[in-house]
Amino acid sequence: PCFTVRHSHVRAALVQDEPSAHVAIVTDGAAEFECGGRRHRLRRHDKYFRPAGLGPLHIRPQPEVSILECHPPA
């Protein structure tokens, strides 16, 4: 009944369409993140919050990125 944590290693373009909000930390590498019409280039130690309802999150690794995501309970 607690938060869910997921560590992802992304090596190719990826589209996530999570229904809930989450907080994430880039643990290694870099990527371009696009969501809600905005683009951001994030690298190691950068953090982001993705609110629910923004639509798909496009992740384009440069060339690889590792992301630690924390999702609230269902």
Short mmCIF file of N, CA, C and O in Angstrom, two decimals:
data_model
loop_
_atom_site.label_atom_id
_atom_site.label_comp_id
_atom_site.label_asym_id
_atom_site.label_seq_id
_atom_site.Cartn_x
_atom_site.Cartn_y
_atom_site.Cartn_z
N PRO A 1 0.81 -1.21 0.00
CA PRO A 1 0.00 0.00 0.00
C PRO A 1 0.85 1.27 0.00
O PRO A 1 0.52 2.24 0.62
N CYS A 2 2.01 1.20 -0.65
CA CYS A 2 2.93 2.33 -0.63
C CYS A 2 3.29 2.71 -2.06
O CYS A 2 2.73 2.19 -3.01
N PHE A 3 4.22 3.61 -2.20
CA PHE A 3 4.65 4.05 -3.52
C PHE A 3 5.32 2.91 -4.28
O PHE A 3 5.92 2.02 -3.68
N THR A 4 5.23 2.98 -5.59
CA THR A 4 5.91 2.02 -6.46
C THR A 4 7.11 2.72 -7.07
O THR A 4 7.00 3.86 -7.53
N VAL A 5 8.26 2.06 -7.09
CA VAL A 5 9.48 2.62 -7.67
C VAL A 5 9.90 1.74 -8.83
O VAL A 5 9.90 0.52 -8.73
N ARG A 6 10.25 2.39 -9.94
CA ARG A 6 10.68 1.66 -11.14
C ARG A 6 11.95 2.32 -11.67
O ARG A 6 12.02 3.54 -11.78
N HIS A 7 12.95 1.52 -11.99
CA HIS A 7 14.20 2.01 -12.56
C HIS A 7 14.26 1.54 -14.01
O HIS A 7 14.31 0.34 -14.26
N SER A 8 14.26 2.47 -14.95
CA SER A 8 14.24 2.13 -16.38
C SER A 8 15.55 2.54 -17.05
O SER A 8 16.10 3.60 -16.74
N HIS A 9 16.02 1.71 -17.95
CA HIS A 9 17.18 2.01 -18.79
C HIS A 9 16.65 2.12 -20.21
O HIS A 9 16.22 1.14 -20.79
N VAL A 10 16.69 3.33 -20.76
CA VAL A 10 16.10 3.59 -22.08
C VAL A 10 17.23 3.79 -23.09
O VAL A 10 18.10 4.64 -22.92
N ARG A 11 17.17 2.98 -24.16
CA ARG A 11 18.21 3.03 -25.19
C ARG A 11 17.66 3.41 -26.56
O ARG A 11 18.40 3.56 -27.51
N ALA A 12 16.34 3.56 -26.66
CA ALA A 12 15.69 3.94 -27.92
C ALA A 12 14.49 4.81 -27.56
O ALA A 12 14.01 4.79 -26.42
N ALA A 13 14.02 5.59 -28.53
CA ALA A 13 12.87 6.47 -28.29
C ALA A 13 11.72 5.68 -27.68
O ALA A 13 11.46 4.54 -28.05
N LEU A 14 11.04 6.30 -26.72
CA LEU A 14 10.00 5.63 -25.96
C LEU A 14 8.86 6.61 -25.71
O LEU A 14 9.10 7.80 -25.48
N VAL A 15 7.63 6.11 -25.73
CA VAL A 15 6.47 6.93 -25.37
C VAL A 15 5.80 6.27 -24.17
O VAL A 15 5.45 5.09 -24.22
N GLN A 16 5.66 7.02 -23.09
CA GLN A 16 4.97 6.54 -21.89
C GLN A 16 3.63 7.25 -21.80
O GLN A 16 3.55 8.46 -22.02
N ASP A 17 2.60 6.52 -21.44
CA ASP A 17 1.29 7.14 -21.24
C ASP A 17 0.74 6.64 -19.91
O ASP A 17 -0.20 5.85 -19.87
N GLU A 18 1.35 7.08 -18.83
CA GLU A 18 0.97 6.68 -17.48
C GLU A 18 -0.29 7.43 -17.06
O GLU A 18 -0.37 8.65 -17.27
N PRO A 19 -1.25 6.77 -16.44
CA PRO A 19 -2.47 7.45 -16.03
C PRO A 19 -2.31 8.31 -14.76
O PRO A 19 -3.08 9.21 -14.53
N SER A 20 -1.28 8.03 -13.98
CA SER A 20 -1.09 8.76 -12.72
C SER A 20 0.14 9.66 -12.78
O SER A 20 1.01 9.49 -13.63
N ALA A 21 0.18 10.59 -11.85
CA ALA A 21 1.34 11.47 -11.73
C ALA A 21 2.53 10.68 -11.20
O ALA A 21 2.36 9.63 -10.59
N HIS A 22 3.74 11.18 -11.46
CA HIS A 22 4.91 10.57 -10.86
C HIS A 22 6.06 11.57 -10.78
O HIS A 22 6.06 12.59 -11.46
N VAL A 23 7.01 11.25 -9.92
CA VAL A 23 8.24 12.02 -9.76
C VAL A 23 9.36 11.15 -10.28
O VAL A 23 9.36 9.93 -10.07
N ALA A 24 10.34 11.76 -10.97
CA ALA A 24 11.43 10.96 -11.53
C ALA A 24 12.76 11.69 -11.39
O ALA A 24 12.81 12.92 -11.34
N ILE A 25 13.82 10.89 -11.34
CA ILE A 25 15.20 11.40 -11.29
C ILE A 25 15.98 10.70 -12.40
O ILE A 25 15.91 9.48 -12.54
N VAL A 26 16.72 11.48 -13.18
CA VAL A 26 17.61 10.91 -14.18
C VAL A 26 18.86 10.46 -13.42
O VAL A 26 19.56 11.29 -12.84
N THR A 27 19.11 9.16 -13.38
CA THR A 27 20.23 8.64 -12.60
C THR A 27 21.51 8.50 -13.41
O THR A 27 22.60 8.41 -12.83
N ASP A 28 21.39 8.48 -14.74
CA ASP A 28 22.58 8.39 -15.58
C ASP A 28 22.20 8.76 -17.01
O ASP A 28 21.07 8.53 -17.45
N GLY A 29 23.13 9.33 -17.75
CA GLY A 29 22.90 9.66 -19.14
C GLY A 29 22.11 10.95 -19.30
O GLY A 29 22.05 11.80 -18.41
N ALA A 30 21.48 11.09 -20.49
CA ALA A 30 20.70 12.29 -20.80
C ALA A 30 19.62 11.92 -21.81
O ALA A 30 19.72 10.92 -22.51
N ALA A 31 18.59 12.78 -21.87
CA ALA A 31 17.51 12.56 -22.82
C ALA A 31 16.72 13.84 -23.01
O ALA A 31 16.78 14.75 -22.18
N GLU A 32 16.00 13.89 -24.12
CA GLU A 32 15.04 14.96 -24.34
C GLU A 32 13.68 14.40 -23.95
O GLU A 32 13.30 13.32 -24.38
N PHE A 33 12.96 15.14 -23.12
CA PHE A 33 11.63 14.75 -22.66
C PHE A 33 10.63 15.74 -23.23
O PHE A 33 10.85 16.95 -23.15
N GLU A 34 9.56 15.24 -23.81
CA GLU A 34 8.53 16.11 -24.36
C GLU A 34 7.17 15.66 -23.84
O GLU A 34 6.79 14.50 -23.95
N CYS A 35 6.43 16.63 -23.27
CA CYS A 35 5.12 16.32 -22.72
C CYS A 35 4.31 17.62 -22.65
O CYS A 35 4.86 18.67 -22.27
N GLY A 36 3.05 17.57 -23.01
CA GLY A 36 2.21 18.75 -22.93
C GLY A 36 2.68 19.90 -23.79
O GLY A 36 2.48 21.06 -23.44
N GLY A 37 3.34 19.58 -24.91
CA GLY A 37 3.82 20.62 -25.81
C GLY A 37 5.12 21.28 -25.41
O GLY A 37 5.57 22.23 -26.05
N ARG A 38 5.78 20.79 -24.37
CA ARG A 38 7.06 21.37 -23.94
C ARG A 38 8.17 20.33 -24.03
O ARG A 38 7.95 19.16 -23.76
N ARG A 39 9.36 20.80 -24.38
CA ARG A 39 10.54 19.93 -24.47
C ARG A 39 11.57 20.39 -23.46
O ARG A 39 11.80 21.58 -23.28
N HIS A 40 12.21 19.39 -22.84
CA HIS A 40 13.28 19.67 -21.88
C HIS A 40 14.38 18.64 -22.08
O HIS A 40 14.10 17.46 -22.24
N ARG A 41 15.63 19.09 -22.02
CA ARG A 41 16.77 18.17 -22.06
C ARG A 41 17.24 18.00 -20.63
O ARG A 41 17.61 18.98 -19.97
N LEU A 42 17.17 16.77 -20.15
CA LEU A 42 17.57 16.48 -18.78
C LEU A 42 18.76 15.55 -18.79
O LEU A 42 18.90 14.71 -19.68
N ARG A 43 19.60 15.68 -17.77
CA ARG A 43 20.77 14.81 -17.64
C ARG A 43 20.90 14.34 -16.21
O ARG A 43 20.07 14.67 -15.36
N ARG A 44 21.95 13.61 -15.93
CA ARG A 44 22.16 12.99 -14.62
C ARG A 44 21.88 13.98 -13.48
O ARG A 44 22.33 15.12 -13.51
N HIS A 45 21.13 13.51 -12.49
CA HIS A 45 20.73 14.22 -11.28
C HIS A 45 19.60 15.22 -11.48
O HIS A 45 19.14 15.82 -10.50
N ASP A 46 19.12 15.43 -12.70
CA ASP A 46 17.95 16.28 -12.91
C ASP A 46 16.70 15.53 -12.48
O ASP A 46 16.63 14.31 -12.55
N LYS A 47 15.70 16.29 -12.03
CA LYS A 47 14.44 15.70 -11.55
C LYS A 47 13.28 16.32 -12.29
O LYS A 47 13.38 17.45 -12.76
N TYR A 48 12.18 15.59 -12.35
CA TYR A 48 10.96 16.18 -12.91
C TYR A 48 9.73 15.58 -12.25
O TYR A 48 9.76 14.49 -11.70
N PHE A 49 8.64 16.36 -12.28
CA PHE A 49 7.34 15.91 -11.81
C PHE A 49 6.42 15.92 -13.02
O PHE A 49 6.35 16.90 -13.74
N ARG A 50 5.74 14.81 -13.24
CA ARG A 50 4.80 14.71 -14.36
C ARG A 50 3.40 14.57 -13.79
O ARG A 50 3.03 13.52 -13.27
N PRO A 51 2.59 15.64 -13.87
CA PRO A 51 1.22 15.56 -13.38
C PRO A 51 0.38 14.59 -14.20
O PRO A 51 0.68 14.35 -15.37
N ALA A 52 -0.66 14.08 -13.63
CA ALA A 52 -1.59 13.21 -14.36
C ALA A 52 -2.35 14.05 -15.38
O ALA A 52 -2.55 15.25 -15.20
N GLY A 53 -2.75 13.42 -16.48
CA GLY A 53 -3.60 14.07 -17.46
C GLY A 53 -2.91 14.92 -18.50
O GLY A 53 -3.58 15.60 -19.27
N LEU A 54 -1.58 14.91 -18.57
CA LEU A 54 -0.88 15.70 -19.58
C LEU A 54 -0.75 14.98 -20.92
O LEU A 54 -0.30 15.57 -21.88
N GLY A 55 -1.10 13.73 -20.95
CA GLY A 55 -0.94 12.96 -22.18
C GLY A 55 0.39 12.25 -22.21
O GLY A 55 1.10 12.18 -21.19
N PRO A 56 0.77 11.73 -23.36
CA PRO A 56 1.98 10.92 -23.45
C PRO A 56 3.27 11.71 -23.20
O PRO A 56 3.35 12.90 -23.50
N LEU A 57 4.24 11.01 -22.63
CA LEU A 57 5.57 11.55 -22.39
C LEU A 57 6.50 10.88 -23.40
O LEU A 57 6.64 9.65 -23.41
N HIS A 58 7.14 11.68 -24.25
CA HIS A 58 8.08 11.17 -25.24
C HIS A 58 9.49 11.31 -24.67
O HIS A 58 9.88 12.39 -24.24
N ILE A 59 10.22 10.20 -24.66
CA ILE A 59 11.59 10.18 -24.15
C ILE A 59 12.51 9.82 -25.30
O ILE A 59 12.35 8.77 -25.92
N ARG A 60 13.47 10.70 -25.58
CA ARG A 60 14.45 10.46 -26.64
C ARG A 60 15.84 10.45 -26.01
O ARG A 60 16.42 11.52 -25.75
N PRO A 61 16.38 9.26 -25.71
CA PRO A 61 17.69 9.17 -25.05
C PRO A 61 18.80 9.70 -25.94
O PRO A 61 18.72 9.64 -27.16
N GLN A 62 19.87 10.22 -25.31
CA GLN A 62 20.99 10.81 -26.05
C GLN A 62 22.32 10.33 -25.49
O GLN A 62 22.93 11.08 -24.73
N PRO A 63 22.85 9.20 -25.78
CA PRO A 63 22.27 8.07 -26.50
C PRO A 63 21.51 7.11 -25.58
O PRO A 63 20.70 6.33 -26.04
N GLU A 64 21.77 7.18 -24.25
CA GLU A 64 21.06 6.31 -23.28
C GLU A 64 20.69 7.15 -22.07
O GLU A 64 21.33 8.17 -21.79
N VAL A 65 19.68 6.68 -21.34
CA VAL A 65 19.30 7.36 -20.11
C VAL A 65 18.73 6.34 -19.13
O VAL A 65 18.08 5.39 -19.53
N SER A 66 19.03 6.54 -17.85
CA SER A 66 18.45 5.73 -16.78
C SER A 66 17.59 6.65 -15.92
O SER A 66 18.02 7.75 -15.56
N ILE A 67 16.37 6.18 -15.62
CA ILE A 67 15.40 7.00 -14.91
C ILE A 67 14.83 6.22 -13.74
O ILE A 67 14.41 5.07 -13.90
N LEU A 68 14.79 6.84 -12.57
CA LEU A 68 14.18 6.25 -11.38
C LEU A 68 12.85 6.98 -11.18
O LEU A 68 12.83 8.19 -10.97
N GLU A 69 11.73 6.23 -11.29
CA GLU A 69 10.40 6.83 -11.19
C GLU A 69 9.73 6.37 -9.89
O GLU A 69 9.83 5.22 -9.50
N CYS A 70 9.00 7.29 -9.27
CA CYS A 70 8.24 6.99 -8.06
C CYS A 70 6.78 7.32 -8.34
O CYS A 70 6.43 8.47 -8.60
N HIS A 71 5.92 6.28 -8.28
CA HIS A 71 4.49 6.42 -8.56
C HIS A 71 3.70 6.28 -7.27
O HIS A 71 4.02 5.45 -6.42
N PRO A 72 2.62 7.09 -7.10
CA PRO A 72 1.80 6.99 -5.89
C PRO A 72 1.02 5.69 -5.86
O PRO A 72 0.87 5.01 -6.89
N PRO A 73 0.48 5.34 -4.71
CA PRO A 73 -0.35 4.13 -4.62
C PRO A 73 -1.55 4.20 -5.54
O PRO A 73 -2.06 5.30 -5.82
N ALA A 74 -2.02 3.06 -6.01
CA ALA A 74 -3.17 3.04 -6.93
C ALA A 74 -4.46 3.34 -6.19
O ALA A 74 -4.62 3.18 -5.04
#
